[in-house]
Amino acid sequence: MLPAGSSPENALRATVEEVLYLGERVEYRVRTISDRSFLISSSRHERYDLGAELDLVIDTNGVILWPQKAAAATAA
């Protein structure tokens, strides 16, 4: 998570909807502009307020994407 506008083109813009402080970590429920909701766990060193706009950047190392039909077949 990075402040809005500070990340590369492959980022998803999101808004913080909920903040949960859980000891050494913080969980953020965020919603993207395409209406997708994500729960993100972060250290307490990174703090974002309710309503803050963020850029979500996914580390693509080790990510595997499956076509929708293949994903449905493996789930069955």
Short mmCIF file of N, CA and C in Angstrom, two decimals:
data_model
loop_
_atom_site.label_atom_id
_atom_site.label_comp_id
_atom_site.label_asym_id
_atom_site.label_seq_id
_atom_site.Cartn_x
_atom_site.Cartn_y
_atom_site.Cartn_z
N MET A 1 0.84 -1.17 0.00
CA MET A 1 0.00 0.00 0.00
C MET A 1 0.88 1.23 0.00
N LEU A 2 0.51 2.15 -0.83
CA LEU A 2 1.23 3.42 -0.94
C LEU A 2 0.22 4.55 -1.03
N PRO A 3 0.59 5.76 -0.64
CA PRO A 3 -0.32 6.89 -0.81
C PRO A 3 -0.75 7.01 -2.27
N ALA A 4 -1.97 7.42 -2.50
CA ALA A 4 -2.52 7.54 -3.85
C ALA A 4 -1.63 8.39 -4.73
N GLY A 5 -1.41 7.92 -5.96
CA GLY A 5 -0.63 8.67 -6.93
C GLY A 5 0.87 8.49 -6.84
N SER A 6 1.34 7.66 -5.92
CA SER A 6 2.79 7.53 -5.74
C SER A 6 3.35 6.21 -6.25
N SER A 7 2.56 5.47 -7.01
CA SER A 7 3.01 4.15 -7.41
C SER A 7 2.88 3.93 -8.92
N PRO A 8 3.39 2.80 -9.40
CA PRO A 8 3.42 2.54 -10.84
C PRO A 8 2.04 2.32 -11.46
N GLU A 9 2.05 2.17 -12.78
CA GLU A 9 0.81 2.01 -13.53
C GLU A 9 0.02 0.77 -13.14
N ASN A 10 0.68 -0.27 -12.62
CA ASN A 10 -0.02 -1.52 -12.32
C ASN A 10 -0.70 -1.50 -10.95
N ALA A 11 -0.91 -0.34 -10.38
CA ALA A 11 -1.52 -0.23 -9.06
C ALA A 11 -3.04 -0.16 -9.17
N LEU A 12 -3.72 -0.60 -8.11
CA LEU A 12 -5.17 -0.47 -8.00
C LEU A 12 -5.48 0.65 -7.02
N ARG A 13 -6.26 1.62 -7.42
CA ARG A 13 -6.65 2.70 -6.51
C ARG A 13 -7.73 2.18 -5.57
N ALA A 14 -7.60 2.45 -4.28
CA ALA A 14 -8.55 1.97 -3.28
C ALA A 14 -8.75 3.01 -2.19
N THR A 15 -9.86 2.85 -1.46
CA THR A 15 -10.19 3.73 -0.34
C THR A 15 -10.30 2.89 0.92
N VAL A 16 -9.73 3.37 2.03
CA VAL A 16 -9.80 2.66 3.30
C VAL A 16 -11.22 2.78 3.86
N GLU A 17 -11.86 1.62 4.09
CA GLU A 17 -13.22 1.58 4.63
C GLU A 17 -13.26 1.23 6.11
N GLU A 18 -12.24 0.51 6.58
CA GLU A 18 -12.22 0.07 7.97
C GLU A 18 -10.77 -0.11 8.41
N VAL A 19 -10.48 0.24 9.65
CA VAL A 19 -9.14 0.08 10.21
C VAL A 19 -9.27 -0.68 11.52
N LEU A 20 -8.52 -1.79 11.66
CA LEU A 20 -8.52 -2.57 12.89
C LEU A 20 -7.10 -2.63 13.43
N TYR A 21 -6.89 -2.15 14.64
CA TYR A 21 -5.57 -2.18 15.28
C TYR A 21 -5.47 -3.47 16.08
N LEU A 22 -4.52 -4.33 15.74
CA LEU A 22 -4.38 -5.65 16.34
C LEU A 22 -2.96 -5.86 16.85
N GLY A 23 -2.62 -5.22 17.94
CA GLY A 23 -1.28 -5.36 18.51
C GLY A 23 -0.21 -4.78 17.61
N GLU A 24 0.69 -5.63 17.11
CA GLU A 24 1.80 -5.19 16.27
C GLU A 24 1.42 -4.95 14.81
N ARG A 25 0.20 -5.28 14.45
CA ARG A 25 -0.21 -5.10 13.06
C ARG A 25 -1.54 -4.37 12.97
N VAL A 26 -1.84 -3.91 11.79
CA VAL A 26 -3.09 -3.20 11.50
C VAL A 26 -3.72 -3.88 10.30
N GLU A 27 -5.03 -4.10 10.35
CA GLU A 27 -5.74 -4.63 9.19
C GLU A 27 -6.60 -3.52 8.60
N TYR A 28 -6.52 -3.40 7.30
CA TYR A 28 -7.30 -2.41 6.57
C TYR A 28 -8.26 -3.13 5.63
N ARG A 29 -9.52 -2.76 5.68
CA ARG A 29 -10.47 -3.21 4.65
C ARG A 29 -10.56 -2.06 3.67
N VAL A 30 -10.22 -2.34 2.42
CA VAL A 30 -10.20 -1.31 1.39
C VAL A 30 -11.12 -1.72 0.25
N ARG A 31 -11.60 -0.74 -0.51
CA ARG A 31 -12.45 -0.99 -1.67
C ARG A 31 -11.85 -0.27 -2.87
N THR A 32 -11.70 -1.01 -3.97
CA THR A 32 -11.14 -0.43 -5.18
C THR A 32 -12.21 0.34 -5.95
N ILE A 33 -11.77 1.11 -6.94
CA ILE A 33 -12.72 1.87 -7.74
C ILE A 33 -13.60 0.95 -8.59
N SER A 34 -13.18 -0.32 -8.76
CA SER A 34 -14.01 -1.29 -9.47
C SER A 34 -14.89 -2.08 -8.50
N ASP A 35 -15.04 -1.57 -7.26
CA ASP A 35 -15.93 -2.12 -6.23
C ASP A 35 -15.51 -3.49 -5.71
N ARG A 36 -14.21 -3.77 -5.70
CA ARG A 36 -13.68 -5.00 -5.11
C ARG A 36 -13.17 -4.67 -3.71
N SER A 37 -13.45 -5.56 -2.76
CA SER A 37 -13.04 -5.35 -1.38
C SER A 37 -11.86 -6.27 -1.06
N PHE A 38 -10.87 -5.73 -0.33
CA PHE A 38 -9.69 -6.49 0.08
C PHE A 38 -9.44 -6.24 1.56
N LEU A 39 -8.93 -7.27 2.25
CA LEU A 39 -8.47 -7.13 3.63
C LEU A 39 -6.95 -7.23 3.58
N ILE A 40 -6.28 -6.18 4.06
CA ILE A 40 -4.82 -6.10 3.97
C ILE A 40 -4.24 -5.95 5.36
N SER A 41 -3.25 -6.77 5.66
CA SER A 41 -2.55 -6.71 6.94
C SER A 41 -1.25 -5.94 6.76
N SER A 42 -0.94 -5.06 7.69
CA SER A 42 0.25 -4.22 7.58
C SER A 42 0.86 -4.03 8.96
N SER A 43 2.10 -3.55 8.99
CA SER A 43 2.72 -3.24 10.28
C SER A 43 2.13 -1.93 10.82
N ARG A 44 2.31 -1.69 12.09
CA ARG A 44 1.81 -0.45 12.69
C ARG A 44 2.61 0.77 12.23
N HIS A 45 3.74 0.53 11.56
CA HIS A 45 4.56 1.65 11.09
C HIS A 45 3.92 2.38 9.92
N GLU A 46 3.11 1.65 9.14
CA GLU A 46 2.38 2.27 8.03
C GLU A 46 0.97 2.55 8.54
N ARG A 47 0.60 3.81 8.60
CA ARG A 47 -0.74 4.15 9.10
C ARG A 47 -1.50 4.94 8.06
N TYR A 48 -2.73 4.52 7.84
CA TYR A 48 -3.62 5.21 6.92
C TYR A 48 -4.95 5.43 7.63
N ASP A 49 -5.52 6.59 7.45
CA ASP A 49 -6.78 6.94 8.10
C ASP A 49 -7.98 6.41 7.32
N LEU A 50 -9.09 6.29 8.01
CA LEU A 50 -10.35 5.94 7.39
C LEU A 50 -10.65 6.94 6.28
N GLY A 51 -11.00 6.46 5.10
CA GLY A 51 -11.29 7.34 3.97
C GLY A 51 -10.08 7.70 3.12
N ALA A 52 -8.88 7.32 3.56
CA ALA A 52 -7.67 7.64 2.79
C ALA A 52 -7.67 6.90 1.46
N GLU A 53 -7.18 7.56 0.42
CA GLU A 53 -7.02 6.92 -0.88
C GLU A 53 -5.61 6.34 -0.97
N LEU A 54 -5.54 5.09 -1.45
CA LEU A 54 -4.28 4.37 -1.53
C LEU A 54 -4.10 3.77 -2.91
N ASP A 55 -2.89 3.40 -3.23
CA ASP A 55 -2.60 2.59 -4.40
C ASP A 55 -2.15 1.22 -3.89
N LEU A 56 -2.81 0.17 -4.34
CA LEU A 56 -2.43 -1.20 -3.99
C LEU A 56 -1.55 -1.74 -5.10
N VAL A 57 -0.35 -2.15 -4.73
CA VAL A 57 0.60 -2.69 -5.70
C VAL A 57 0.85 -4.14 -5.33
N ILE A 58 0.64 -5.03 -6.28
CA ILE A 58 0.82 -6.45 -6.05
C ILE A 58 2.22 -6.85 -6.50
N ASP A 59 2.95 -7.51 -5.60
CA ASP A 59 4.27 -8.02 -5.96
C ASP A 59 4.06 -9.21 -6.89
N THR A 60 4.44 -9.07 -8.13
CA THR A 60 4.16 -10.10 -9.12
C THR A 60 5.13 -11.28 -9.08
N ASN A 61 6.14 -11.22 -8.24
CA ASN A 61 7.04 -12.37 -8.08
C ASN A 61 6.27 -13.52 -7.44
N GLY A 62 6.22 -14.64 -8.11
CA GLY A 62 5.55 -15.81 -7.55
C GLY A 62 4.04 -15.83 -7.76
N VAL A 63 3.49 -14.86 -8.47
CA VAL A 63 2.05 -14.83 -8.73
C VAL A 63 1.76 -15.66 -9.97
N ILE A 64 0.75 -16.52 -9.88
CA ILE A 64 0.31 -17.31 -11.03
C ILE A 64 -1.14 -16.97 -11.30
N LEU A 65 -1.45 -16.58 -12.52
CA LEU A 65 -2.82 -16.26 -12.91
C LEU A 65 -3.36 -17.39 -13.77
N TRP A 66 -4.58 -17.83 -13.46
CA TRP A 66 -5.24 -18.89 -14.20
C TRP A 66 -6.41 -18.30 -14.98
N PRO A 67 -6.62 -18.77 -16.22
CA PRO A 67 -7.82 -18.35 -16.93
C PRO A 67 -9.05 -18.77 -16.13
N GLN A 68 -10.13 -18.04 -16.25
CA GLN A 68 -11.32 -18.29 -15.44
C GLN A 68 -11.83 -19.73 -15.60
N LYS A 69 -11.86 -20.28 -16.80
CA LYS A 69 -12.33 -21.66 -17.01
C LYS A 69 -11.43 -22.66 -16.30
N ALA A 70 -10.12 -22.47 -16.36
CA ALA A 70 -9.18 -23.38 -15.70
C ALA A 70 -9.33 -23.31 -14.19
N ALA A 71 -9.56 -22.12 -13.66
CA ALA A 71 -9.73 -21.96 -12.21
C ALA A 71 -10.98 -22.69 -11.75
N ALA A 72 -12.07 -22.61 -12.51
CA ALA A 72 -13.31 -23.28 -12.14
C ALA A 72 -13.13 -24.80 -12.17
N ALA A 73 -12.38 -25.31 -13.13
CA ALA A 73 -12.16 -26.75 -13.25
C ALA A 73 -11.33 -27.29 -12.10
N THR A 74 -10.32 -26.53 -11.64
CA THR A 74 -9.48 -27.00 -10.54
C THR A 74 -10.19 -26.89 -9.20
N ALA A 75 -11.18 -26.01 -9.10
CA ALA A 75 -11.93 -25.86 -7.85
C ALA A 75 -12.95 -26.97 -7.68
N ALA A 76 -13.35 -27.61 -8.76
CA ALA A 76 -14.40 -28.65 -8.70
C ALA A 76 -13.89 -29.97 -8.20
#
